[in-house]
Amino acid sequence: MMADSSAQADDHPAAQSDFEKYWALVSENPDDFASWESLIRTAEAAGGGISKDWPLDHGTNLRTVYDHFLSKFPLCFGYWKKYADAVLTLEGVEKAEAIYERAVLSIHNSVDFWTHFCLFKSEKCQDEEEVRGVFERAAAAVGFDFLSHPFWDKYIDFEETKQHPERVIAILERIIRIPLHQYSRYFEKYSQLSVTRPVTELLPLEEIDQLQSEIRHDKATNGAEAPAGTTNDSDIEAELRQRIHSIKSAIYLQTQDAVHKRWVFESEIKRPYFHIKPLDEGQLQNWRKYLDFEETADESDLTRVYILYERCLVACALYEEFWLRYVKFLVSKGDSEGARNAFIRASSIFLPPGRTEIRLAYAAFEEQHGRVAEAKELYVKQLESVAGHAETIYKYAHFLRRHSGYEAGLEFLNKSVAEATDEKLAGFLAATKAKYIYQTKADVDGARAVYVENASTGAALKYFVVNYFLFEVGLPGATSREHVDAAWQLVKQSEALNSDEKTVLGQKYADFCVEHLASIADANEIEQAVYQAYSSPAALAAAAAAGAAANGSGASSKKRSASVSDDNSGSP
């Protein structure tokens, strides 16, 4: 809880402080990033700035601000670093390290922050193995990042400072295989150091033995076998080192090729860090293409694909499409826990409740994995957050049908229809209810009654009109035009459909007559009526004139290319 920042007289309350002002702003609107920045600056500047002598309430306020801010914006690595520095000054090394540990859980793939953490640990801890453990955690988290060279440099510096050249060569052995921005510099360093190190540090023993056997065999085959009593060990080692260099050079060329392929995409990344401002379409498209490439590249492995997705979801954290794509990738690899983690991060931290697709996918995911109570909780929470959301209502009704029975789903739909205050939502839900009744129970009369009862309000919604009409023309064994004609009359009257769409539905009516009725005259009658109303020169001229009047111009009518198939399953 925020500490009191000013005393108040009984009769004359003090004016609101800057701290209180900005706290009120971010409490009212947690997405107001600028006010958060002002609040942090105000908290840091209290009492002349952060110092060991700060009053307790200043430190409490600062911690409260950072904790709330970083729970809302956990990818802001620079603020994690400032938080850790402040705690180091106020509370010491142990408490500061706890902030670092919290940070790497929240932004686990930040090269900059892991590098800071490693430096902090190497400066404050005397236990080499403990420090090395942090470096290794960092290598696992960010070592494959294309721009991870600042981290690798610090790791190499650490081992060089501790005078462990065998560890340095081992680190370089790992790096030269990774497509990094500065790959060439690392290979050059590896080549310089390798000539000073035992060959046993350059290759596994079994590979060394194999190469030595090949060298001896080649010398014997070429008549260069050593005289009796000599071993030619120096010649063999020289040849061995040449062959090792050739092996490493081939690795270098492979890495170089991998770097060049990725540079096409890396060079187009203008904002690799998190920011609340939207990315331009070019940046988004570059991430899409980069992910496409990495998922299909011949030399790619899963680690590299994971790393790229996590990098993308820093820059694109506020974009639902990339979270959905990541989840689908994880599911395709059988990584259910990874998918669940991505769902949680997306829905609880980065994407607002209005981004419903990710939350509905999350609910379906949990249901599929047998976590029915968790799925239900997600649906209920979403209905509370975005009241009257048509797709959530539709999917929750069928969730209830699957787990509580037909009546439970129908009762929920009845309640939703009754509570709908928007005409379009009411029409959508009525059509959804009719489809539910027919598809679940094959109750034709029950479904038809819902359509007929709601026809007056449903006429304003394309989804309702199309579903009603397709329901009637699609019934098996129908022999009467009566019900189909009632639905057709609604099609003709509806302003939600344009002439092209009505023409398509009219053709379906004519097809119905051909397939179900005894006289071809019925089909001919409908085709003629549709032509006269929507396709004849007079009808097209009237439509063009109406369009020009509506648009304030004499633009010609668009080429007709109607399709109503999508309207059979869409939302209002």
Short mmCIF file of N, CA and C in Angstrom, two decimals, residues 445-543:
data_model
loop_
_atom_site.label_atom_id
_atom_site.label_comp_id
_atom_site.label_asym_id
_atom_site.label_seq_id
_atom_site.Cartn_x
_atom_site.Cartn_y
_atom_site.Cartn_z
N ASP A 445 -39.61 -27.52 -36.10
CA ASP A 445 -40.65 -26.58 -35.70
C ASP A 445 -40.13 -25.60 -34.64
N GLY A 446 -39.34 -26.11 -33.69
CA GLY A 446 -38.79 -25.24 -32.66
C GLY A 446 -37.87 -24.19 -33.23
N ALA A 447 -36.99 -24.59 -34.15
CA ALA A 447 -36.07 -23.65 -34.77
C ALA A 447 -36.82 -22.63 -35.61
N ARG A 448 -37.80 -23.12 -36.39
CA ARG A 448 -38.58 -22.21 -37.24
C ARG A 448 -39.32 -21.18 -36.39
N ALA A 449 -39.86 -21.62 -35.27
CA ALA A 449 -40.60 -20.70 -34.40
C ALA A 449 -39.71 -19.56 -33.93
N VAL A 450 -38.44 -19.86 -33.64
CA VAL A 450 -37.50 -18.80 -33.21
C VAL A 450 -37.26 -17.82 -34.34
N TYR A 451 -37.05 -18.33 -35.56
CA TYR A 451 -36.83 -17.45 -36.71
C TYR A 451 -38.05 -16.56 -36.96
N VAL A 452 -39.22 -17.16 -36.96
CA VAL A 452 -40.44 -16.39 -37.25
C VAL A 452 -40.68 -15.34 -36.17
N GLU A 453 -40.51 -15.72 -34.93
CA GLU A 453 -40.75 -14.81 -33.81
C GLU A 453 -39.83 -13.59 -33.86
N ASN A 454 -38.61 -13.77 -34.37
CA ASN A 454 -37.63 -12.68 -34.36
C ASN A 454 -37.41 -12.06 -35.74
N ALA A 455 -38.27 -12.38 -36.70
CA ALA A 455 -38.05 -11.91 -38.08
C ALA A 455 -38.07 -10.39 -38.18
N SER A 456 -38.92 -9.73 -37.42
CA SER A 456 -39.04 -8.27 -37.56
C SER A 456 -37.76 -7.57 -37.15
N THR A 457 -37.13 -8.01 -36.06
CA THR A 457 -35.87 -7.38 -35.63
C THR A 457 -34.69 -8.00 -36.37
N GLY A 458 -34.77 -9.28 -36.71
CA GLY A 458 -33.67 -9.95 -37.39
C GLY A 458 -33.44 -9.48 -38.80
N ALA A 459 -34.45 -8.84 -39.42
CA ALA A 459 -34.30 -8.39 -40.80
C ALA A 459 -33.16 -7.39 -40.97
N ALA A 460 -32.76 -6.75 -39.89
CA ALA A 460 -31.69 -5.74 -39.97
C ALA A 460 -30.31 -6.37 -39.94
N LEU A 461 -30.23 -7.68 -39.75
CA LEU A 461 -28.94 -8.36 -39.60
C LEU A 461 -28.77 -9.42 -40.69
N LYS A 462 -27.73 -9.28 -41.47
CA LYS A 462 -27.47 -10.23 -42.54
C LYS A 462 -27.35 -11.65 -42.02
N TYR A 463 -26.67 -11.83 -40.92
CA TYR A 463 -26.47 -13.18 -40.36
C TYR A 463 -27.81 -13.87 -40.10
N PHE A 464 -28.75 -13.13 -39.52
CA PHE A 464 -30.07 -13.71 -39.22
C PHE A 464 -30.80 -14.06 -40.51
N VAL A 465 -30.87 -13.13 -41.44
CA VAL A 465 -31.63 -13.33 -42.68
C VAL A 465 -31.08 -14.51 -43.47
N VAL A 466 -29.74 -14.56 -43.63
CA VAL A 466 -29.13 -15.63 -44.42
C VAL A 466 -29.34 -16.99 -43.76
N ASN A 467 -29.14 -17.05 -42.44
CA ASN A 467 -29.31 -18.33 -41.75
C ASN A 467 -30.75 -18.81 -41.80
N TYR A 468 -31.68 -17.89 -41.64
CA TYR A 468 -33.10 -18.26 -41.74
C TYR A 468 -33.41 -18.84 -43.12
N PHE A 469 -32.97 -18.15 -44.16
CA PHE A 469 -33.26 -18.60 -45.52
C PHE A 469 -32.59 -19.95 -45.80
N LEU A 470 -31.32 -20.08 -45.45
CA LEU A 470 -30.61 -21.32 -45.73
C LEU A 470 -31.17 -22.49 -44.90
N PHE A 471 -31.67 -22.18 -43.73
CA PHE A 471 -32.35 -23.21 -42.93
C PHE A 471 -33.54 -23.78 -43.70
N GLU A 472 -34.38 -22.90 -44.25
CA GLU A 472 -35.59 -23.36 -44.94
C GLU A 472 -35.27 -24.09 -46.23
N VAL A 473 -34.36 -23.56 -47.05
CA VAL A 473 -34.06 -24.22 -48.32
C VAL A 473 -33.23 -25.48 -48.13
N GLY A 474 -32.60 -25.61 -46.97
CA GLY A 474 -31.72 -26.76 -46.75
C GLY A 474 -32.35 -27.92 -46.04
N LEU A 475 -33.61 -27.80 -45.65
CA LEU A 475 -34.26 -28.90 -44.93
C LEU A 475 -34.44 -30.11 -45.86
N PRO A 476 -34.06 -31.28 -45.41
CA PRO A 476 -34.21 -32.47 -46.26
C PRO A 476 -35.68 -32.85 -46.42
N GLY A 477 -36.05 -33.27 -47.63
CA GLY A 477 -37.39 -33.76 -47.87
C GLY A 477 -38.47 -32.70 -47.97
N ALA A 478 -38.09 -31.42 -48.06
CA ALA A 478 -39.09 -30.36 -48.13
C ALA A 478 -39.86 -30.44 -49.46
N THR A 479 -41.18 -30.25 -49.39
CA THR A 479 -42.00 -30.32 -50.61
C THR A 479 -42.90 -29.10 -50.77
N SER A 480 -42.81 -28.15 -49.87
CA SER A 480 -43.71 -26.99 -49.91
C SER A 480 -42.90 -25.71 -50.02
N ARG A 481 -43.45 -24.77 -50.80
CA ARG A 481 -42.81 -23.47 -50.93
C ARG A 481 -43.19 -22.53 -49.80
N GLU A 482 -44.16 -22.87 -48.99
CA GLU A 482 -44.72 -21.92 -48.03
C GLU A 482 -43.66 -21.34 -47.10
N HIS A 483 -42.90 -22.21 -46.44
CA HIS A 483 -41.92 -21.73 -45.46
C HIS A 483 -40.73 -21.07 -46.15
N VAL A 484 -40.33 -21.64 -47.29
CA VAL A 484 -39.21 -21.05 -48.03
C VAL A 484 -39.60 -19.66 -48.53
N ASP A 485 -40.82 -19.53 -48.99
CA ASP A 485 -41.26 -18.24 -49.51
C ASP A 485 -41.32 -17.19 -48.40
N ALA A 486 -41.68 -17.60 -47.19
CA ALA A 486 -41.70 -16.65 -46.07
C ALA A 486 -40.29 -16.13 -45.80
N ALA A 487 -39.32 -17.04 -45.85
CA ALA A 487 -37.93 -16.62 -45.64
C ALA A 487 -37.45 -15.75 -46.80
N TRP A 488 -37.88 -16.10 -48.02
CA TRP A 488 -37.50 -15.31 -49.20
C TRP A 488 -38.07 -13.89 -49.13
N GLN A 489 -39.27 -13.77 -48.63
CA GLN A 489 -39.84 -12.42 -48.49
C GLN A 489 -39.00 -11.57 -47.55
N LEU A 490 -38.45 -12.19 -46.49
CA LEU A 490 -37.59 -11.45 -45.57
C LEU A 490 -36.29 -11.05 -46.26
N VAL A 491 -35.77 -11.94 -47.11
CA VAL A 491 -34.56 -11.61 -47.87
C VAL A 491 -34.81 -10.38 -48.73
N LYS A 492 -35.94 -10.37 -49.43
CA LYS A 492 -36.24 -9.25 -50.33
C LYS A 492 -36.40 -7.93 -49.57
N GLN A 493 -37.00 -8.01 -48.38
CA GLN A 493 -37.28 -6.80 -47.62
C GLN A 493 -36.04 -6.27 -46.88
N SER A 494 -35.09 -7.14 -46.61
CA SER A 494 -33.96 -6.77 -45.76
C SER A 494 -33.03 -5.78 -46.45
N GLU A 495 -32.68 -4.72 -45.74
CA GLU A 495 -31.71 -3.75 -46.24
C GLU A 495 -30.29 -4.15 -45.88
N ALA A 496 -30.14 -5.26 -45.14
CA ALA A 496 -28.81 -5.71 -44.75
C ALA A 496 -28.10 -6.42 -45.90
N LEU A 497 -28.83 -6.85 -46.91
CA LEU A 497 -28.25 -7.55 -48.06
C LEU A 497 -28.29 -6.65 -49.28
N ASN A 498 -27.23 -6.71 -50.08
CA ASN A 498 -27.23 -5.94 -51.33
C ASN A 498 -27.82 -6.78 -52.46
N SER A 499 -27.92 -6.18 -53.63
CA SER A 499 -28.56 -6.85 -54.77
C SER A 499 -27.81 -8.11 -55.18
N ASP A 500 -26.49 -8.07 -55.14
CA ASP A 500 -25.71 -9.25 -55.52
C ASP A 500 -26.01 -10.41 -54.59
N GLU A 501 -26.07 -10.12 -53.30
CA GLU A 501 -26.33 -11.18 -52.32
C GLU A 501 -27.75 -11.72 -52.48
N LYS A 502 -28.68 -10.85 -52.73
CA LYS A 502 -30.06 -11.32 -52.94
C LYS A 502 -30.16 -12.16 -54.21
N THR A 503 -29.38 -11.82 -55.23
CA THR A 503 -29.36 -12.62 -56.45
C THR A 503 -28.87 -14.04 -56.17
N VAL A 504 -27.82 -14.15 -55.39
CA VAL A 504 -27.27 -15.47 -55.05
C VAL A 504 -28.30 -16.30 -54.29
N LEU A 505 -28.94 -15.67 -53.30
CA LEU A 505 -29.96 -16.39 -52.53
C LEU A 505 -31.17 -16.74 -53.40
N GLY A 506 -31.52 -15.84 -54.32
CA GLY A 506 -32.62 -16.13 -55.24
C GLY A 506 -32.32 -17.35 -56.09
N GLN A 507 -31.08 -17.50 -56.52
CA GLN A 507 -30.71 -18.67 -57.30
C GLN A 507 -30.84 -19.95 -56.47
N LYS A 508 -30.51 -19.83 -55.17
CA LYS A 508 -30.68 -20.99 -54.28
C LYS A 508 -32.18 -21.35 -54.16
N TYR A 509 -33.02 -20.32 -54.14
CA TYR A 509 -34.47 -20.57 -54.10
C TYR A 509 -34.91 -21.30 -55.38
N ALA A 510 -34.40 -20.83 -56.52
CA ALA A 510 -34.75 -21.49 -57.78
C ALA A 510 -34.26 -22.94 -57.79
N ASP A 511 -33.06 -23.16 -57.27
CA ASP A 511 -32.53 -24.53 -57.18
C ASP A 511 -33.42 -25.40 -56.29
N PHE A 512 -33.92 -24.80 -55.22
CA PHE A 512 -34.84 -25.53 -54.33
C PHE A 512 -36.08 -25.99 -55.11
N CYS A 513 -36.62 -25.09 -55.91
CA CYS A 513 -37.81 -25.44 -56.68
C CYS A 513 -37.53 -26.58 -57.66
N VAL A 514 -36.38 -26.53 -58.32
CA VAL A 514 -36.01 -27.58 -59.26
C VAL A 514 -35.88 -28.92 -58.53
N GLU A 515 -35.28 -28.92 -57.37
CA GLU A 515 -34.94 -30.16 -56.67
C GLU A 515 -36.10 -30.75 -55.86
N HIS A 516 -37.08 -29.92 -55.45
CA HIS A 516 -38.09 -30.41 -54.52
C HIS A 516 -39.54 -30.35 -55.05
N LEU A 517 -39.82 -29.48 -56.01
CA LEU A 517 -41.23 -29.29 -56.41
C LEU A 517 -41.54 -29.99 -57.72
N ALA A 518 -42.83 -30.17 -57.96
CA ALA A 518 -43.28 -30.97 -59.10
C ALA A 518 -43.23 -30.22 -60.42
N SER A 519 -43.37 -28.91 -60.41
CA SER A 519 -43.46 -28.13 -61.65
C SER A 519 -42.24 -27.24 -61.84
N ILE A 520 -41.69 -27.25 -63.05
CA ILE A 520 -40.56 -26.38 -63.38
C ILE A 520 -40.98 -24.93 -63.42
N ALA A 521 -42.26 -24.70 -63.52
CA ALA A 521 -42.76 -23.32 -63.58
C ALA A 521 -42.38 -22.54 -62.34
N ASP A 522 -42.34 -23.22 -61.19
CA ASP A 522 -41.97 -22.53 -59.95
C ASP A 522 -40.54 -21.99 -60.03
N ALA A 523 -39.63 -22.82 -60.53
CA ALA A 523 -38.24 -22.40 -60.64
C ALA A 523 -38.11 -21.26 -61.64
N ASN A 524 -38.78 -21.38 -62.78
CA ASN A 524 -38.72 -20.33 -63.80
C ASN A 524 -39.27 -19.01 -63.27
N GLU A 525 -40.32 -19.11 -62.50
CA GLU A 525 -40.95 -17.91 -61.93
C GLU A 525 -39.97 -17.16 -61.02
N ILE A 526 -39.29 -17.93 -60.16
CA ILE A 526 -38.34 -17.31 -59.23
C ILE A 526 -37.17 -16.70 -60.00
N GLU A 527 -36.60 -17.43 -60.95
CA GLU A 527 -35.46 -16.91 -61.71
C GLU A 527 -35.83 -15.61 -62.42
N GLN A 528 -37.04 -15.56 -63.01
CA GLN A 528 -37.47 -14.35 -63.70
C GLN A 528 -37.63 -13.19 -62.73
N ALA A 529 -38.20 -13.47 -61.57
CA ALA A 529 -38.41 -12.41 -60.57
C ALA A 529 -37.08 -11.86 -60.06
N VAL A 530 -36.12 -12.76 -59.84
CA VAL A 530 -34.80 -12.32 -59.36
C VAL A 530 -34.11 -11.47 -60.43
N TYR A 531 -34.23 -11.91 -61.68
CA TYR A 531 -33.61 -11.14 -62.77
C TYR A 531 -34.20 -9.74 -62.85
N GLN A 532 -35.51 -9.70 -62.83
CA GLN A 532 -36.17 -8.39 -62.95
C GLN A 532 -35.81 -7.46 -61.79
N ALA A 533 -35.70 -8.04 -60.60
CA ALA A 533 -35.48 -7.21 -59.41
C ALA A 533 -34.02 -6.79 -59.24
N TYR A 534 -33.08 -7.65 -59.66
CA TYR A 534 -31.69 -7.38 -59.28
C TYR A 534 -30.68 -7.39 -60.43
N SER A 535 -31.00 -8.00 -61.58
CA SER A 535 -29.99 -8.17 -62.62
C SER A 535 -30.35 -7.54 -63.96
N SER A 536 -31.59 -7.13 -64.16
CA SER A 536 -31.98 -6.55 -65.44
C SER A 536 -31.33 -5.18 -65.60
N PRO A 537 -31.22 -4.68 -66.84
CA PRO A 537 -30.66 -3.34 -67.05
C PRO A 537 -31.35 -2.28 -66.21
N ALA A 538 -32.64 -2.37 -66.11
CA ALA A 538 -33.37 -1.37 -65.32
C ALA A 538 -32.98 -1.45 -63.85
N ALA A 539 -32.85 -2.69 -63.32
CA ALA A 539 -32.49 -2.86 -61.92
C ALA A 539 -31.07 -2.38 -61.66
N LEU A 540 -30.16 -2.67 -62.59
CA LEU A 540 -28.77 -2.24 -62.42
C LEU A 540 -28.66 -0.72 -62.50
N ALA A 541 -29.42 -0.12 -63.39
CA ALA A 541 -29.39 1.34 -63.51
C ALA A 541 -29.94 1.98 -62.24
N ALA A 542 -31.01 1.40 -61.70
CA ALA A 542 -31.60 1.93 -60.46
C ALA A 542 -30.62 1.80 -59.30
N ALA A 543 -29.91 0.66 -59.25
CA ALA A 543 -28.94 0.45 -58.18
C ALA A 543 -27.78 1.43 -58.30
#
